PDB file of C-alpha atoms in Angstrom:
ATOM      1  CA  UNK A   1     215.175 102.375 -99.187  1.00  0.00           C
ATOM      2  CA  UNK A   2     217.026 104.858-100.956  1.00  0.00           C
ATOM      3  CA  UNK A   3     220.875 103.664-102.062  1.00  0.00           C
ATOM      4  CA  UNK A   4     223.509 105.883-102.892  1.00  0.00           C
ATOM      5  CA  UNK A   5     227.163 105.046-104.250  1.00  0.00           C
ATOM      6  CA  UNK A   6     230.168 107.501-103.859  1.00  0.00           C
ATOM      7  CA  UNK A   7     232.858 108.033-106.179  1.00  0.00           C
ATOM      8  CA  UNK A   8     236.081 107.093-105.830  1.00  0.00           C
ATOM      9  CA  UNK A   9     236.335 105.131-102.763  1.00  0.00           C
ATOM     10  CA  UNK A  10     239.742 106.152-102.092  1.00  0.00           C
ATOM     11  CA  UNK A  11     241.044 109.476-103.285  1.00  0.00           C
ATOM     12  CA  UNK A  12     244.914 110.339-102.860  1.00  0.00           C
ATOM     13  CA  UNK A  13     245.846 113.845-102.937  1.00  0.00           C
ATOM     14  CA  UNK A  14     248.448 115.931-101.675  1.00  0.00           C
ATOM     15  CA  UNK A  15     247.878 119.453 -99.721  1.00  0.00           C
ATOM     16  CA  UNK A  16     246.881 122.298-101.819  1.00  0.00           C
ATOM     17  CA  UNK A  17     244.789 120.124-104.465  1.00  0.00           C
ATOM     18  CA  UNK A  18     241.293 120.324-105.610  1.00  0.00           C
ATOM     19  CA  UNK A  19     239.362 117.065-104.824  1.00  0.00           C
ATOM     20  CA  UNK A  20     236.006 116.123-106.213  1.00  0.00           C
ATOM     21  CA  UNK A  21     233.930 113.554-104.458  1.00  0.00           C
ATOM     22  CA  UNK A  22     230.547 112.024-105.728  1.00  0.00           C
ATOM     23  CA  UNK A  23     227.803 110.738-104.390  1.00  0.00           C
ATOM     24  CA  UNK A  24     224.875 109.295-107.159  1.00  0.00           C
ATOM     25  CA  UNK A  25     221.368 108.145-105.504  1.00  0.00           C
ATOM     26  CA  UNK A  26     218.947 105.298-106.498  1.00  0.00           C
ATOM     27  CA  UNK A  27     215.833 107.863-106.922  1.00  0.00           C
ATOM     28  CA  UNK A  28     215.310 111.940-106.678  1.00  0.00           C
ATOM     29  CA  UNK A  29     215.923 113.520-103.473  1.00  0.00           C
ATOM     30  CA  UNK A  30     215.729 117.171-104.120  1.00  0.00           C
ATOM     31  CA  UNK A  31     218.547 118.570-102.336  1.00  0.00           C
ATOM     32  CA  UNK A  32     218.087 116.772 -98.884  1.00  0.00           C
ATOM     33  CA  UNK A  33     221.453 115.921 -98.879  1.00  0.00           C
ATOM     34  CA  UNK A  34     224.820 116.223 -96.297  1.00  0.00           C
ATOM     35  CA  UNK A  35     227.934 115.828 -95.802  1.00  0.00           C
ATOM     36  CA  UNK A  36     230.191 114.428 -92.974  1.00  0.00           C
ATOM     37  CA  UNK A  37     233.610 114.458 -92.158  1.00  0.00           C
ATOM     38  CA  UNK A  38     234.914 111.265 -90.071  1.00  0.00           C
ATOM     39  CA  UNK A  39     238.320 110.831 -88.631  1.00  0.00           C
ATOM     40  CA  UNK A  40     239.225 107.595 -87.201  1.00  0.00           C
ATOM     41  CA  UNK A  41     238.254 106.847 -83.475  1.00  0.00           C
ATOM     42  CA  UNK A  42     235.617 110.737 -84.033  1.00  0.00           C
ATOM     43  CA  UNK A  43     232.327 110.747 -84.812  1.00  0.00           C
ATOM     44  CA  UNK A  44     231.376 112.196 -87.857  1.00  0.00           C
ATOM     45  CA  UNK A  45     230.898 115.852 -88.645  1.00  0.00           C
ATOM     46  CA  UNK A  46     228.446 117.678 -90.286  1.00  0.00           C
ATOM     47  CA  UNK A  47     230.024 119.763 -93.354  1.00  0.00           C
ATOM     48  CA  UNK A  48     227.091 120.431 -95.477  1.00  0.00           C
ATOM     49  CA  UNK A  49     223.540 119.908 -95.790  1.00  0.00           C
ATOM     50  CA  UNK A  50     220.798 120.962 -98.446  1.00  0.00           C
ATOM     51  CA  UNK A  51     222.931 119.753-100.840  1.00  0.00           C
ATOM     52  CA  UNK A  52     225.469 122.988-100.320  1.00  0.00           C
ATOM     53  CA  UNK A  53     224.640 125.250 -97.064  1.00  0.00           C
ATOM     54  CA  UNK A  54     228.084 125.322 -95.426  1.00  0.00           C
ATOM     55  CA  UNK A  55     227.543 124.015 -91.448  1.00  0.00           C
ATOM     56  CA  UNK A  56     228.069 127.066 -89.146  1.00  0.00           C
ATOM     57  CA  UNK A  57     231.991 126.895 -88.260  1.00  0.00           C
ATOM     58  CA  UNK A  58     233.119 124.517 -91.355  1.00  0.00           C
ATOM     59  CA  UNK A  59     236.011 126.225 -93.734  1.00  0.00           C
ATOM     60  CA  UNK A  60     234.772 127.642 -96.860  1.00  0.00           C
ATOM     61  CA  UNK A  61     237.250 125.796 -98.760  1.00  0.00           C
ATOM     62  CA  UNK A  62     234.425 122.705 -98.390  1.00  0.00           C
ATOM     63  CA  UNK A  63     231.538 123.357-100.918  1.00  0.00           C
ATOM     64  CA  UNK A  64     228.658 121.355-102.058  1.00  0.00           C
ATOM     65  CA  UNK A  65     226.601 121.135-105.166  1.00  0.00           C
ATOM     66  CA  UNK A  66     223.800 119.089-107.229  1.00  0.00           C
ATOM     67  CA  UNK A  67     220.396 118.335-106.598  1.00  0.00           C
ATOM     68  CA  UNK A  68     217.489 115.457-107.520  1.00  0.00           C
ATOM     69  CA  UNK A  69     220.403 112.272-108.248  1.00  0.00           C
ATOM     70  CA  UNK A  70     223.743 113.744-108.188  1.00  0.00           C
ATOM     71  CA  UNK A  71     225.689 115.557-105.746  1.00  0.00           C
ATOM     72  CA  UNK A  72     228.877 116.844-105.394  1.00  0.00           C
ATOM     73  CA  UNK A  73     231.622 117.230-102.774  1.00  0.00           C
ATOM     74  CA  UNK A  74     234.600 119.854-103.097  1.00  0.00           C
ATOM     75  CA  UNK A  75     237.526 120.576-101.428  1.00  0.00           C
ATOM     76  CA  UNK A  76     239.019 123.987-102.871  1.00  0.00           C
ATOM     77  CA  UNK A  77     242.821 123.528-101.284  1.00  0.00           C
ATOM     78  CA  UNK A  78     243.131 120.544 -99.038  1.00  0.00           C
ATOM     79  CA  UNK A  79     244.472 121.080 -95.475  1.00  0.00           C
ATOM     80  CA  UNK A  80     246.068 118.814 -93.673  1.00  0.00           C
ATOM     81  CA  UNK A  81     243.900 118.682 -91.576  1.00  0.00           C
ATOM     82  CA  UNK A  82     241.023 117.219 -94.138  1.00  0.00           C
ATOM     83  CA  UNK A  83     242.772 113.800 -94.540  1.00  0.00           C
ATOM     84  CA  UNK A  84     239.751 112.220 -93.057  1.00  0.00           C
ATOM     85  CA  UNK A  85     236.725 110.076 -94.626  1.00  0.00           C
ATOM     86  CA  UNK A  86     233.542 111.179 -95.935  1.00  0.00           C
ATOM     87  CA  UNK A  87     230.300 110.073 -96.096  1.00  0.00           C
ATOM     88  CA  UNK A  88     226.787 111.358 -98.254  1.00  0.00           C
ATOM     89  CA  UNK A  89     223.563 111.161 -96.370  1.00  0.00           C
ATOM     90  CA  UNK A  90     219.888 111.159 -97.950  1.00  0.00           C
ATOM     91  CA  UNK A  91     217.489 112.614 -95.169  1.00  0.00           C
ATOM     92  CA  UNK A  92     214.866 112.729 -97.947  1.00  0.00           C
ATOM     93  CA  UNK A  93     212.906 109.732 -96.701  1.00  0.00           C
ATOM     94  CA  UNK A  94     213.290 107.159 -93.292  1.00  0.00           C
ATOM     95  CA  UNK A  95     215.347 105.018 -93.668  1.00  0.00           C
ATOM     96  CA  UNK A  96     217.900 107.833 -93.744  1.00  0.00           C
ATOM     97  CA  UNK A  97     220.657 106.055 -95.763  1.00  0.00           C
ATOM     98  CA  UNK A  98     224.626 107.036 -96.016  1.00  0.00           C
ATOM     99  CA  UNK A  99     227.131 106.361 -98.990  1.00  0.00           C
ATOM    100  CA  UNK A 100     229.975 103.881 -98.540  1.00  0.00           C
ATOM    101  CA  UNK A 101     232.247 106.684 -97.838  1.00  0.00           C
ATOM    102  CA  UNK A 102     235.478 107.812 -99.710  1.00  0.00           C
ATOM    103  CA  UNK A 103     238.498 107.970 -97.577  1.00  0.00           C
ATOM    104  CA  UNK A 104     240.944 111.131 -98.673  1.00  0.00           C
ATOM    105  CA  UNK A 105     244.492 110.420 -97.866  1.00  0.00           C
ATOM    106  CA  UNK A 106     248.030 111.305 -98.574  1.00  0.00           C
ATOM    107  CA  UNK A 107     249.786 110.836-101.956  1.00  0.00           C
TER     108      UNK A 107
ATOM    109  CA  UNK B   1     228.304 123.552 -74.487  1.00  0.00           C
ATOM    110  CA  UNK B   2     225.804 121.986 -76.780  1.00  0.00           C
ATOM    111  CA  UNK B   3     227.292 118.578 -76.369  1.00  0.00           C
ATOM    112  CA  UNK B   4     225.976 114.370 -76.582  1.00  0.00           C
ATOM    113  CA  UNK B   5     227.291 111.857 -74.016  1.00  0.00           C
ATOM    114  CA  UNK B   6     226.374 107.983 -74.398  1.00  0.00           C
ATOM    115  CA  UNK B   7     227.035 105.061 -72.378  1.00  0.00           C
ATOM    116  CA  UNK B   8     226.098 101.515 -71.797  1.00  0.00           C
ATOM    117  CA  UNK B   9     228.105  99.992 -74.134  1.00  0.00           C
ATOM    118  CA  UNK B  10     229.371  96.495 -74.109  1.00  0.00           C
ATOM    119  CA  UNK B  11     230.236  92.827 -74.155  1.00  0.00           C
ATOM    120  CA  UNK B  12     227.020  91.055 -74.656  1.00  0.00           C
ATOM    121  CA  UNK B  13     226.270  87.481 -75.794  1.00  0.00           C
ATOM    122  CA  UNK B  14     224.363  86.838 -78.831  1.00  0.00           C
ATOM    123  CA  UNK B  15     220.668  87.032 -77.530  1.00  0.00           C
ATOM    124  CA  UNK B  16     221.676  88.957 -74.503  1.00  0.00           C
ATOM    125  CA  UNK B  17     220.603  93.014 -74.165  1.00  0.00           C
ATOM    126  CA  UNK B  18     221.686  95.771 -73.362  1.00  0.00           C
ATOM    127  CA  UNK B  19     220.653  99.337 -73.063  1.00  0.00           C
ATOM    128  CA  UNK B  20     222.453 102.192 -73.973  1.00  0.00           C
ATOM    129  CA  UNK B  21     222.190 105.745 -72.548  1.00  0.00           C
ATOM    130  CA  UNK B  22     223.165 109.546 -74.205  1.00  0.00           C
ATOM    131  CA  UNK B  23     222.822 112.058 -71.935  1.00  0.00           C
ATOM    132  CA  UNK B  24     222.258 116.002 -73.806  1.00  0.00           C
ATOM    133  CA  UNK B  25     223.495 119.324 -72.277  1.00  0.00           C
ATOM    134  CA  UNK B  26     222.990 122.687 -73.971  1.00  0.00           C
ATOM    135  CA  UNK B  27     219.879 121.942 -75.409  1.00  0.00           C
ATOM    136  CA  UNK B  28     215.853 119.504 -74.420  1.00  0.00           C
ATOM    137  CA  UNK B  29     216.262 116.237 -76.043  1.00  0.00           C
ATOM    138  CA  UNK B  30     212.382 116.327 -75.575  1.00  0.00           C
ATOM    139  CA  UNK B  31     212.367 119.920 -78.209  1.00  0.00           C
ATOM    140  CA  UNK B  32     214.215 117.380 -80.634  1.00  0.00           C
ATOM    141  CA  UNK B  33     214.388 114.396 -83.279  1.00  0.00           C
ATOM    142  CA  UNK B  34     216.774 112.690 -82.175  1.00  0.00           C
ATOM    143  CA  UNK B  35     218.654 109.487 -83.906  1.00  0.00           C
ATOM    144  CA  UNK B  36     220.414 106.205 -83.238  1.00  0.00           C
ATOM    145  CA  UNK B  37     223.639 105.544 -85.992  1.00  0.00           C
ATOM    146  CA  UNK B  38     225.818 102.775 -85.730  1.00  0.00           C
ATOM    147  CA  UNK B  39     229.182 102.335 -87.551  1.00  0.00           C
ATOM    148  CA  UNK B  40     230.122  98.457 -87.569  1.00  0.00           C
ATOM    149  CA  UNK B  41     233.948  98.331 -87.150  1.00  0.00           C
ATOM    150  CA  UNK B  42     235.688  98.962 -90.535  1.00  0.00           C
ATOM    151  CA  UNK B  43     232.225  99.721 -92.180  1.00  0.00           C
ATOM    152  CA  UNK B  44     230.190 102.752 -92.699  1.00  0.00           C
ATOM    153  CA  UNK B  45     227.410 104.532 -90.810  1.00  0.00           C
ATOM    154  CA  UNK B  46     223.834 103.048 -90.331  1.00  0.00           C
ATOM    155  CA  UNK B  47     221.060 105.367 -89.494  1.00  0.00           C
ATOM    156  CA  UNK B  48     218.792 102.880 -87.044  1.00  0.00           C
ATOM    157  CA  UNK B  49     216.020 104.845 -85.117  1.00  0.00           C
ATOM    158  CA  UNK B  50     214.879 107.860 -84.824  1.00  0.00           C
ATOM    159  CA  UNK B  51     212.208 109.476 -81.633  1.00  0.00           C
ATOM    160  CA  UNK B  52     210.225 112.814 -82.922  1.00  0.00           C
ATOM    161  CA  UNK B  53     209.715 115.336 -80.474  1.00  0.00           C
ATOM    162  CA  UNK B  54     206.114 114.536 -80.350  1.00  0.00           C
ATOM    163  CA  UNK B  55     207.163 110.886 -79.018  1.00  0.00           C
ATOM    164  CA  UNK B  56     206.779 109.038 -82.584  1.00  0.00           C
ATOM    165  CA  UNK B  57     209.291 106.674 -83.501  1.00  0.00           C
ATOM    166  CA  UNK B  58     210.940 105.018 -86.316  1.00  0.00           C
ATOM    167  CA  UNK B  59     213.461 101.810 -86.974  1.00  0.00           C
ATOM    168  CA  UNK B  60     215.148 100.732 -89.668  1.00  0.00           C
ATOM    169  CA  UNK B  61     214.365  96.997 -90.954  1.00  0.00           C
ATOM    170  CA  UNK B  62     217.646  95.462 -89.846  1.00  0.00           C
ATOM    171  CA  UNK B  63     216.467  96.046 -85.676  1.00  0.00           C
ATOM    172  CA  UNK B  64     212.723  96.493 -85.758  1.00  0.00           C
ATOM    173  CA  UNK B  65     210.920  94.619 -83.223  1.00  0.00           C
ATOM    174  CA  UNK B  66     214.519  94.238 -81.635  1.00  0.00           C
ATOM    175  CA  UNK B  67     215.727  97.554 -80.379  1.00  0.00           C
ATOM    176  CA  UNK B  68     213.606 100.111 -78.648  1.00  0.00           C
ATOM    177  CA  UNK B  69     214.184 104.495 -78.618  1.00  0.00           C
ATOM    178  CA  UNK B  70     212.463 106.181 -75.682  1.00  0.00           C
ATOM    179  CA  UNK B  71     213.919 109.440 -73.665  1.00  0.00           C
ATOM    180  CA  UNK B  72     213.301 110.471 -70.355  1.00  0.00           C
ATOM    181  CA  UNK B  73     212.697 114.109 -70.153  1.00  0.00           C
ATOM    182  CA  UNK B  74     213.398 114.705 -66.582  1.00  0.00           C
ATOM    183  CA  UNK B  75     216.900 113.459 -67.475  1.00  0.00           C
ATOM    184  CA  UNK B  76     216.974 114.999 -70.636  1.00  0.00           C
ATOM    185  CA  UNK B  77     218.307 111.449 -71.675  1.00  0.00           C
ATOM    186  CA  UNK B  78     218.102 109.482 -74.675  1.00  0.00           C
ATOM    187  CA  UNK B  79     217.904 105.752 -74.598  1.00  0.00           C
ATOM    188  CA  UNK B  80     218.289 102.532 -76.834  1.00  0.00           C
ATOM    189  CA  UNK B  81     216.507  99.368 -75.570  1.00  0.00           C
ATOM    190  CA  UNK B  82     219.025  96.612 -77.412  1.00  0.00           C
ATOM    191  CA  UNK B  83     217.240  92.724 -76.844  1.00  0.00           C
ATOM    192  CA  UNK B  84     217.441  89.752 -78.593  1.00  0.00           C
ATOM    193  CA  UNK B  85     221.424  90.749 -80.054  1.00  0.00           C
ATOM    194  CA  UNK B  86     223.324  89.506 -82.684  1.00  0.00           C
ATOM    195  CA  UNK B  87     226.593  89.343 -83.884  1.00  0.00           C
ATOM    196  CA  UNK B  88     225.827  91.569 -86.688  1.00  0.00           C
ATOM    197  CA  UNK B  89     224.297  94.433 -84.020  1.00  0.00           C
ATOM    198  CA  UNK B  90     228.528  95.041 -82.945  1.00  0.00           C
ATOM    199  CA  UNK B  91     229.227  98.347 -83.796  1.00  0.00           C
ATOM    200  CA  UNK B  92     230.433 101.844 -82.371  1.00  0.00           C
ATOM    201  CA  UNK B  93     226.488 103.439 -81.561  1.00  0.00           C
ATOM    202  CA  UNK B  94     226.361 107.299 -82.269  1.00  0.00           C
ATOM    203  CA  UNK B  95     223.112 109.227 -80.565  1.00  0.00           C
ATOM    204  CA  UNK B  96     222.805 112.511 -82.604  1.00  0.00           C
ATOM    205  CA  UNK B  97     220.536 115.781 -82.853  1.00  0.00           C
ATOM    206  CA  UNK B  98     218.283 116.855 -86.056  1.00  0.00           C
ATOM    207  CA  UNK B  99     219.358 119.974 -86.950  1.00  0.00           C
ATOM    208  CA  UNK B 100     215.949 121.321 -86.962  1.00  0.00           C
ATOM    209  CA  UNK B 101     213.342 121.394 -84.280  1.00  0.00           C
ATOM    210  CA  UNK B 102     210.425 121.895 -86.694  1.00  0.00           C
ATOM    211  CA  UNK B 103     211.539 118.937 -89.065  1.00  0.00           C
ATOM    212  CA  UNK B 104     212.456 115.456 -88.716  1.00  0.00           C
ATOM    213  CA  UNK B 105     213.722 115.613 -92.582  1.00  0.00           C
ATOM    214  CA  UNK B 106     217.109 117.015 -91.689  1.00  0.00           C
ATOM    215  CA  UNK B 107     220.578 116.411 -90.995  1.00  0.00           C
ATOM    216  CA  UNK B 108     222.857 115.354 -88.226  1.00  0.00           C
ATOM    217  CA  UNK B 109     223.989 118.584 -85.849  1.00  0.00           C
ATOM    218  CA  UNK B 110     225.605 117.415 -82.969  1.00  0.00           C
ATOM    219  CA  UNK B 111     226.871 113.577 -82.186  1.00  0.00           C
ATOM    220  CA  UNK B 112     227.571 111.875 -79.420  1.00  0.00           C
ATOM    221  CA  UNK B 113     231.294 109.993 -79.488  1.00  0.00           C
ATOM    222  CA  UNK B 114     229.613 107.072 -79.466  1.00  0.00           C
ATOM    223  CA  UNK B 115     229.770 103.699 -77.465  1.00  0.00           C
ATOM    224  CA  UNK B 116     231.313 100.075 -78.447  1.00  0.00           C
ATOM    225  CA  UNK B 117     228.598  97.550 -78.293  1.00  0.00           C
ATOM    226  CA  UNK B 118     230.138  93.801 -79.094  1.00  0.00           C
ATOM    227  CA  UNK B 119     227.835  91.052 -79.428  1.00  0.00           C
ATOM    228  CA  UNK B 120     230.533  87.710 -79.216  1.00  0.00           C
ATOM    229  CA  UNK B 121     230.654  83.964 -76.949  1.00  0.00           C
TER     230      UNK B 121
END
């Protein structure tokens, strides 16, 4: 299976910032890669995938980037609103595998 | 409304089943891949099984030869066939859409809410 780790695990910010999450994989994946926004109690939401197509619907303040082992989350000017988790998903290969997650919250 | 529903959920003894339901609107579950994930409480997601819109079907190593996907197209309904549970199968159980018809190699779309399965004495 493929294994990714995310970087930081926690991230506190405060609305307006630029946040930077990271997500590293075991092997290559090309750009088969997305991102998901969870809130607690919600299931997650789709924010990204190929590595940085925007979901139909999801602010353009989120952006993606990276390709084959490292990928990149961005948040241009955090909301309120994206105090949430988030999670990295390989669909390169079954077992589809997620990152540990990095949970954004207030500074 | 494109939208997911599931059901079935749970208090279940350890070896004890269970099967869960999600039912689809706005879309064929049968013109789909469509996935299992399960989110153990305080823990991260865990993709488990996946059905192809051709009928193949895929587990991951951790409920292989355990759990079961199937869908019933007249119901446009997607099932998991839980047996033989264990503690470590409690978790929150997502059903959720491929985003593409034509490949199963994609992301996560739509998702269900999700249902509590507990596995305790």
């Amino acid at each position: 299976a493929i294994w990714m780790t995310q970087s930081p695990s926690l991230l506190s910010a405060s609305t307006g910032d630029r946040v930077t999450i990271s997500c590293r994989m075991s092997q290559g994946i090309s750009s088969y890669l997305a991102w998901y926004q969870q809130k607690p109690g919600k299931a997650p939401e789709l924010l990204i995938y190929a590595a940085s197509t925007l979901q139909s619907g999801v602010p353009s303040r989120f952006s993606g980037s990276g390709s084959g082992t490292d990928f990149t989350l961005t948040i241009s000017c955090l909301q309120s609103e994206d105090f949430a988790t988030y999670y990295c998903q390989q669909y390169y290969s079954f077992p589809f595998t997620f990152g540990p997650g990095t949970k954004v919250d207030i500074k | 409304e494109v939208q997911l529903v599931e059901s079935g959920g749970g208090l279940v003894q350890p070896g004890g089943s269970l099967r869960l339901s999600c039912a689809a609107s706005g879309f064929t579950v049968s013109s789909n891949y469509m996935s299992w994930v399960r989110q153990a409480p305080g823990k991260g997601l865990e993709w488990v099984s996946v059905i192809y819109s051709g009928g193949s079907t895929y587990y991951a190593d951790s409920v292989k030869g355990r759990f079961t996907i199937s869908r019933d197209n007249s119901k446009n309904t997607l099932y998991l066939q839980m047996n033989s549970l264990r503690a470590e199968d409690t978790a929150v159980y997502y059903c959720a859409r491929d985003r593409d018809t034509k490949d199963p190699l994609d992301a996560f779309d739509i998702w269900g809410q999700g249902t509590m399965v507990t596995v305790s004495s």
